[in-house]
Amino acid sequence: MPTGLLILLYLVAALLPLGLAWAQGLTPRPLVDELASGAGILALTVILAEFLLLGRYRFVARRLGTDIVMRMHQLLARGAAILALVHPFLYTTRRAPAPDWDSHRQFFVTADFSALWPGIIAWLLLPALVLMAIGRSTLGFRYETWRMLHGLGAALIAGFAVLHALRAGRYSADPAMSIVWLALLGIALFALAYVYVLTPLVQLRRPWRVSAVTPVALKTWEVSLRPARNFPFRYHAGQFAWLNIGTNPFGLWENPFSISSAPSAGPELRFLIKELGDFTDTIGQIKPGCRAYLDGPHGHLSVTGHSAPGIALIAGGVGIAPMLATLRELHARNDPRPTALIYGNRTEEQIACRAELESIASEHGTRLTHVLSAPPKDWHGATGMVSPDLLRAHFSDPEHKRWLYVLCGPAPMLEAVEDALIELGIPSRNILSERFSYD
């Protein structure tokens, strides 16, 4: 499905309730009151549509990119929170039970507590949910705890907000609007059930087992998995999967990790995982034979389908994982295109799979550049950050403008590298990146 059509369908869904409200032809109230109703209707629509922007639906993420879908999810949630917060304060019409002759609530806004209490709960929960998501790292929530609270909170907000609209809404009293709200709520809850119930049920039929856990750098491990049963798993180098090791697939312990193995290497999957807290701190304690489940593949950080005459890979830290998969695949397939890898770390001990990278560089002809921000005294390579000057030194020739650039690493590094590449004249369509942390 084309990207433009996906965006159009989302806009149509988001504006449908507003269009139905307008089509009712009710006598207009003061402009501010109409804005109040419009803000509430639009906020509720966006909230319900948010459930489809979870980053787990490949038919959406394949076109837009998982990171873009998640960014849309974050920004739209903040916008919906603002609309919902101002919604009750915009009304100027008198708040009192509407008399029988004012059946369309033209001169009165309901003050019936039975109609208001669901909206009050949703109104209080929504900003709390958004703020908790923005400040998750500051608040110190474990990822698994936050994920459970986020999903449960979103479902409660959706349910209470729809109940409030059906009981208190001037326009939502229309049968067609009521059907739309209930249908959208059903779709939203199904989307949540798809992630938390249906997908785990499918995973139960496709278990994996840990075949090896290998240290590849300081506090960095490569976990190898093999299917416990005979089933296919098709993916492209550069993609990622949600991985759950040691528990059942219905648990909240899954995390997204990039696949570091090459598809042509066979059924074994490898994941490069760095100890960063929560589940990852115990990754080195996992024993071979441990049961695992995964949901994937996801992501678009793949060179498959791109016919660029050269490929540049720029990674920071554990962002080397999808680059390693890409290099392994290109090397296995004897891809003749020139390749370059710029790999940034803080210390020399953090360079993952160093010997293999140097072997690929030698055998495949990849131009390999290590960059350290805290190098040892005897370091003779590049130092500092992956800077515009470093990129200019590597990719300033005219033919480099036609190359494909694949980026993965910390968000500040990605932003700086993207800006520098665009200044070098690299078209944005030739730059692939995925980021999962935002302001």
PDB file of N, CA and C in Angstrom, residues 29-84:
ATOM      1  N   ARG A  29     -23.897  26.767  18.119  1.00  0.00           N
ATOM      2  CA  ARG A  29     -23.756  27.499  19.373  1.00  0.00           C
ATOM      3  C   ARG A  29     -22.671  28.547  19.189  1.00  0.00           C
ATOM      4  N   PRO A  30     -22.332  29.301  20.232  1.00  0.00           N
ATOM      5  CA  PRO A  30     -21.207  30.233  20.120  1.00  0.00           C
ATOM      6  C   PRO A  30     -19.953  29.527  19.632  1.00  0.00           C
ATOM      7  N   LEU A  31     -19.106  30.244  18.900  1.00  0.00           N
ATOM      8  CA  LEU A  31     -17.935  29.644  18.270  1.00  0.00           C
ATOM      9  C   LEU A  31     -17.050  28.913  19.278  1.00  0.00           C
ATOM     10  N   VAL A  32     -16.856  29.505  20.445  1.00  0.00           N
ATOM     11  CA  VAL A  32     -15.973  28.887  21.431  1.00  0.00           C
ATOM     12  C   VAL A  32     -16.534  27.544  21.885  1.00  0.00           C
ATOM     13  N   ASP A  33     -17.852  27.460  22.019  1.00  0.00           N
ATOM     14  CA  ASP A  33     -18.466  26.193  22.399  1.00  0.00           C
ATOM     15  C   ASP A  33     -18.280  25.125  21.319  1.00  0.00           C
ATOM     16  N   GLU A  34     -18.400  25.542  20.065  1.00  0.00           N
ATOM     17  CA  GLU A  34     -18.175  24.592  18.973  1.00  0.00           C
ATOM     18  C   GLU A  34     -16.716  24.137  18.942  1.00  0.00           C
ATOM     19  N   LEU A  35     -15.805  25.059  19.254  1.00  0.00           N
ATOM     20  CA  LEU A  35     -14.390  24.685  19.327  1.00  0.00           C
ATOM     21  C   LEU A  35     -14.157  23.704  20.469  1.00  0.00           C
ATOM     22  N   ALA A  36     -14.868  23.893  21.579  1.00  0.00           N
ATOM     23  CA  ALA A  36     -14.744  22.979  22.709  1.00  0.00           C
ATOM     24  C   ALA A  36     -15.173  21.572  22.313  1.00  0.00           C
ATOM     25  N   SER A  37     -16.319  21.469  21.655  1.00  0.00           N
ATOM     26  CA  SER A  37     -16.778  20.149  21.205  1.00  0.00           C
ATOM     27  C   SER A  37     -15.823  19.557  20.176  1.00  0.00           C
ATOM     28  N   GLY A  38     -15.376  20.397  19.250  1.00  0.00           N
ATOM     29  CA  GLY A  38     -14.448  19.918  18.224  1.00  0.00           C
ATOM     30  C   GLY A  38     -13.149  19.421  18.821  1.00  0.00           C
ATOM     31  N   ALA A  39     -12.642  20.129  19.839  1.00  0.00           N
ATOM     32  CA  ALA A  39     -11.399  19.700  20.490  1.00  0.00           C
ATOM     33  C   ALA A  39     -11.587  18.342  21.154  1.00  0.00           C
ATOM     34  N   GLY A  40     -12.735  18.159  21.816  1.00  0.00           N
ATOM     35  CA  GLY A  40     -12.993  16.883  22.471  1.00  0.00           C
ATOM     36  C   GLY A  40     -13.139  15.752  21.472  1.00  0.00           C
ATOM     37  N   ILE A  41     -13.865  15.990  20.383  1.00  0.00           N
ATOM     38  CA  ILE A  41     -14.067  14.954  19.367  1.00  0.00           C
ATOM     39  C   ILE A  41     -12.745  14.569  18.719  1.00  0.00           C
ATOM     40  N   LEU A  42     -11.951  15.581  18.345  1.00  0.00           N
ATOM     41  CA  LEU A  42     -10.675  15.295  17.679  1.00  0.00           C
ATOM     42  C   LEU A  42      -9.711  14.596  18.632  1.00  0.00           C
ATOM     43  N   ALA A  43      -9.681  15.023  19.894  1.00  0.00           N
ATOM     44  CA  ALA A  43      -8.798  14.376  20.872  1.00  0.00           C
ATOM     45  C   ALA A  43      -9.146  12.899  21.017  1.00  0.00           C
ATOM     46  N   LEU A  44     -10.431  12.602  21.124  1.00  0.00           N
ATOM     47  CA  LEU A  44     -10.850  11.214  21.287  1.00  0.00           C
ATOM     48  C   LEU A  44     -10.522  10.391  20.046  1.00  0.00           C
ATOM     49  N   THR A  45     -10.725  10.971  18.870  1.00  0.00           N
ATOM     50  CA  THR A  45     -10.409  10.241  17.638  1.00  0.00           C
ATOM     51  C   THR A  45      -8.927   9.901  17.565  1.00  0.00           C
ATOM     52  N   VAL A  46      -8.075  10.883  17.884  1.00  0.00           N
ATOM     53  CA  VAL A  46      -6.622  10.660  17.838  1.00  0.00           C
ATOM     54  C   VAL A  46      -6.219   9.599  18.860  1.00  0.00           C
ATOM     55  N   ILE A  47      -6.802   9.665  20.042  1.00  0.00           N
ATOM     56  CA  ILE A  47      -6.485   8.680  21.078  1.00  0.00           C
ATOM     57  C   ILE A  47      -6.797   7.267  20.580  1.00  0.00           C
ATOM     58  N   LEU A  48      -7.940   7.082  19.973  1.00  0.00           N
ATOM     59  CA  LEU A  48      -8.324   5.755  19.486  1.00  0.00           C
ATOM     60  C   LEU A  48      -7.446   5.317  18.310  1.00  0.00           C
ATOM     61  N   ALA A  49      -7.099   6.266  17.443  1.00  0.00           N
ATOM     62  CA  ALA A  49      -6.239   5.924  16.304  1.00  0.00           C
ATOM     63  C   ALA A  49      -4.813   5.622  16.742  1.00  0.00           C
ATOM     64  N   GLU A  50      -4.407   6.109  17.911  1.00  0.00           N
ATOM     65  CA  GLU A  50      -3.056   5.869  18.415  1.00  0.00           C
ATOM     66  C   GLU A  50      -2.746   4.382  18.567  1.00  0.00           C
ATOM     67  N   PHE A  51      -3.767   3.589  18.816  1.00  0.00           N
ATOM     68  CA  PHE A  51      -3.543   2.165  19.034  1.00  0.00           C
ATOM     69  C   PHE A  51      -3.018   1.471  17.776  1.00  0.00           C
ATOM     70  N   LEU A  52      -3.219   2.093  16.623  1.00  0.00           N
ATOM     71  CA  LEU A  52      -2.718   1.506  15.379  1.00  0.00           C
ATOM     72  C   LEU A  52      -1.293   1.957  15.071  1.00  0.00           C
ATOM     73  N   LEU A  53      -0.750   2.855  15.890  1.00  0.00           N
ATOM     74  CA  LEU A  53       0.613   3.355  15.688  1.00  0.00           C
ATOM     75  C   LEU A  53       1.524   2.810  16.777  1.00  0.00           C
ATOM     76  N   LEU A  54       1.500   1.508  16.960  1.00  0.00           N
ATOM     77  CA  LEU A  54       2.296   0.868  18.003  1.00  0.00           C
ATOM     78  C   LEU A  54       3.637   0.365  17.485  1.00  0.00           C
ATOM     79  N   GLY A  55       3.888   0.513  16.186  1.00  0.00           N
ATOM     80  CA  GLY A  55       5.137   0.046  15.623  1.00  0.00           C
ATOM     81  C   GLY A  55       5.195  -1.455  15.381  1.00  0.00           C
ATOM     82  N   ARG A  56       4.093  -2.184  15.612  1.00  0.00           N
ATOM     83  CA  ARG A  56       4.087  -3.639  15.452  1.00  0.00           C
ATOM     84  C   ARG A  56       3.405  -4.075  14.162  1.00  0.00           C
ATOM     85  N   TYR A  57       2.837  -3.130  13.423  1.00  0.00           N
ATOM     86  CA  TYR A  57       2.078  -3.492  12.226  1.00  0.00           C
ATOM     87  C   TYR A  57       2.944  -3.264  10.995  1.00  0.00           C
ATOM     88  N   ARG A  58       3.436  -4.363  10.454  1.00  0.00           N
ATOM     89  CA  ARG A  58       4.422  -4.258   9.388  1.00  0.00           C
ATOM     90  C   ARG A  58       3.871  -3.598   8.134  1.00  0.00           C
ATOM     91  N   PHE A  59       2.560  -3.717   7.874  1.00  0.00           N
ATOM     92  CA  PHE A  59       2.010  -3.102   6.666  1.00  0.00           C
ATOM     93  C   PHE A  59       2.076  -1.577   6.748  1.00  0.00           C
ATOM     94  N   VAL A  60       2.177  -1.039   7.980  1.00  0.00           N
ATOM     95  CA  VAL A  60       2.347   0.401   8.163  1.00  0.00           C
ATOM     96  C   VAL A  60       3.822   0.755   8.270  1.00  0.00           C
ATOM     97  N   ALA A  61       4.536   0.064   9.173  1.00  0.00           N
ATOM     98  CA  ALA A  61       5.935   0.399   9.425  1.00  0.00           C
ATOM     99  C   ALA A  61       6.821   0.145   8.211  1.00  0.00           C
ATOM    100  N   ARG A  62       6.441  -0.828   7.366  1.00  0.00           N
ATOM    101  CA  ARG A  62       7.251  -1.124   6.187  1.00  0.00           C
ATOM    102  C   ARG A  62       7.314   0.072   5.248  1.00  0.00           C
ATOM    103  N   ARG A  63       6.245   0.862   5.214  1.00  0.00           N
ATOM    104  CA  ARG A  63       6.195   2.014   4.312  1.00  0.00           C
ATOM    105  C   ARG A  63       6.791   3.272   4.952  1.00  0.00           C
ATOM    106  N   LEU A  64       6.473   3.493   6.219  1.00  0.00           N
ATOM    107  CA  LEU A  64       6.874   4.736   6.858  1.00  0.00           C
ATOM    108  C   LEU A  64       8.163   4.617   7.648  1.00  0.00           C
ATOM    109  N   GLY A  65       8.495   3.413   8.089  1.00  0.00           N
ATOM    110  CA  GLY A  65       9.623   3.229   8.982  1.00  0.00           C
ATOM    111  C   GLY A  65       9.137   3.156  10.423  1.00  0.00           C
ATOM    112  N   THR A  66       9.654   2.186  11.171  1.00  0.00           N
ATOM    113  CA  THR A  66       9.190   1.998  12.535  1.00  0.00           C
ATOM    114  C   THR A  66       9.439   3.222  13.389  1.00  0.00           C
ATOM    115  N   ASP A  67      10.608   3.852  13.219  1.00  0.00           N
ATOM    116  CA  ASP A  67      10.911   5.019  14.048  1.00  0.00           C
ATOM    117  C   ASP A  67       9.976   6.186  13.741  1.00  0.00           C
ATOM    118  N   ILE A  68       9.586   6.346  12.455  1.00  0.00           N
ATOM    119  CA  ILE A  68       8.666   7.426  12.093  1.00  0.00           C
ATOM    120  C   ILE A  68       7.285   7.151  12.670  1.00  0.00           C
ATOM    121  N   VAL A  69       6.852   5.888  12.625  1.00  0.00           N
ATOM    122  CA  VAL A  69       5.558   5.527  13.208  1.00  0.00           C
ATOM    123  C   VAL A  69       5.544   5.825  14.702  1.00  0.00           C
ATOM    124  N   MET A  70       6.626   5.459  15.389  1.00  0.00           N
ATOM    125  CA  MET A  70       6.689   5.712  16.825  1.00  0.00           C
ATOM    126  C   MET A  70       6.760   7.203  17.126  1.00  0.00           C
ATOM    127  N   ARG A  71       7.450   7.948  16.288  1.00  0.00           N
ATOM    128  CA  ARG A  71       7.513   9.402  16.484  1.00  0.00           C
ATOM    129  C   ARG A  71       6.132  10.018  16.291  1.00  0.00           C
ATOM    130  N   MET A  72       5.401   9.562  15.276  1.00  0.00           N
ATOM    131  CA  MET A  72       4.024  10.023  15.077  1.00  0.00           C
ATOM    132  C   MET A  72       3.170   9.693  16.295  1.00  0.00           C
ATOM    133  N   HIS A  73       3.351   8.483  16.826  1.00  0.00           N
ATOM    134  CA  HIS A  73       2.610   8.053  18.011  1.00  0.00           C
ATOM    135  C   HIS A  73       2.847   9.023  19.172  1.00  0.00           C
ATOM    136  N   GLN A  74       4.101   9.390  19.383  1.00  0.00           N
ATOM    137  CA  GLN A  74       4.441  10.292  20.486  1.00  0.00           C
ATOM    138  C   GLN A  74       3.868  11.685  20.278  1.00  0.00           C
ATOM    139  N   LEU A  75       4.065  12.257  19.095  1.00  0.00           N
ATOM    140  CA  LEU A  75       3.616  13.627  18.852  1.00  0.00           C
ATOM    141  C   LEU A  75       2.094  13.735  18.855  1.00  0.00           C
ATOM    142  N   LEU A  76       1.420  12.754  18.254  1.00  0.00           N
ATOM    143  CA  LEU A  76      -0.037  12.793  18.232  1.00  0.00           C
ATOM    144  C   LEU A  76      -0.615  12.631  19.637  1.00  0.00           C
ATOM    145  N   ALA A  77       0.031  11.818  20.465  1.00  0.00           N
ATOM    146  CA  ALA A  77      -0.431  11.656  21.840  1.00  0.00           C
ATOM    147  C   ALA A  77      -0.330  12.974  22.600  1.00  0.00           C
ATOM    148  N   ARG A  78       0.746  13.696  22.386  1.00  0.00           N
ATOM    149  CA  ARG A  78       0.903  14.990  23.057  1.00  0.00           C
ATOM    150  C   ARG A  78      -0.130  15.996  22.554  1.00  0.00           C
ATOM    151  N   GLY A  79      -0.380  15.969  21.248  1.00  0.00           N
ATOM    152  CA  GLY A  79      -1.400  16.866  20.702  1.00  0.00           C
ATOM    153  C   GLY A  79      -2.782  16.543  21.234  1.00  0.00           C
ATOM    154  N   ALA A  80      -3.105  15.237  21.313  1.00  0.00           N
ATOM    155  CA  ALA A  80      -4.405  14.829  21.853  1.00  0.00           C
ATOM    156  C   ALA A  80      -4.546  15.240  23.309  1.00  0.00           C
ATOM    157  N   ALA A  81      -3.471  15.149  24.070  1.00  0.00           N
ATOM    158  CA  ALA A  81      -3.522  15.539  25.482  1.00  0.00           C
ATOM    159  C   ALA A  81      -3.827  17.025  25.629  1.00  0.00           C
ATOM    160  N   ILE A  82      -3.220  17.834  24.777  1.00  0.00           N
ATOM    161  CA  ILE A  82      -3.474  19.277  24.835  1.00  0.00           C
ATOM    162  C   ILE A  82      -4.931  19.581  24.497  1.00  0.00           C
ATOM    163  N   LEU A  83      -5.440  18.964  23.431  1.00  0.00           N
ATOM    164  CA  LEU A  83      -6.843  19.176  23.049  1.00  0.00           C
ATOM    165  C   LEU A  83      -7.794  18.730  24.161  1.00  0.00           C
ATOM    166  N   ALA A  84      -7.493  17.587  24.760  1.00  0.00           N
ATOM    167  CA  ALA A  84      -8.364  17.082  25.822  1.00  0.00           C
ATOM    168  C   ALA A  84      -8.330  17.970  27.057  1.00  0.00           C
TER     169      ALA A  84
END
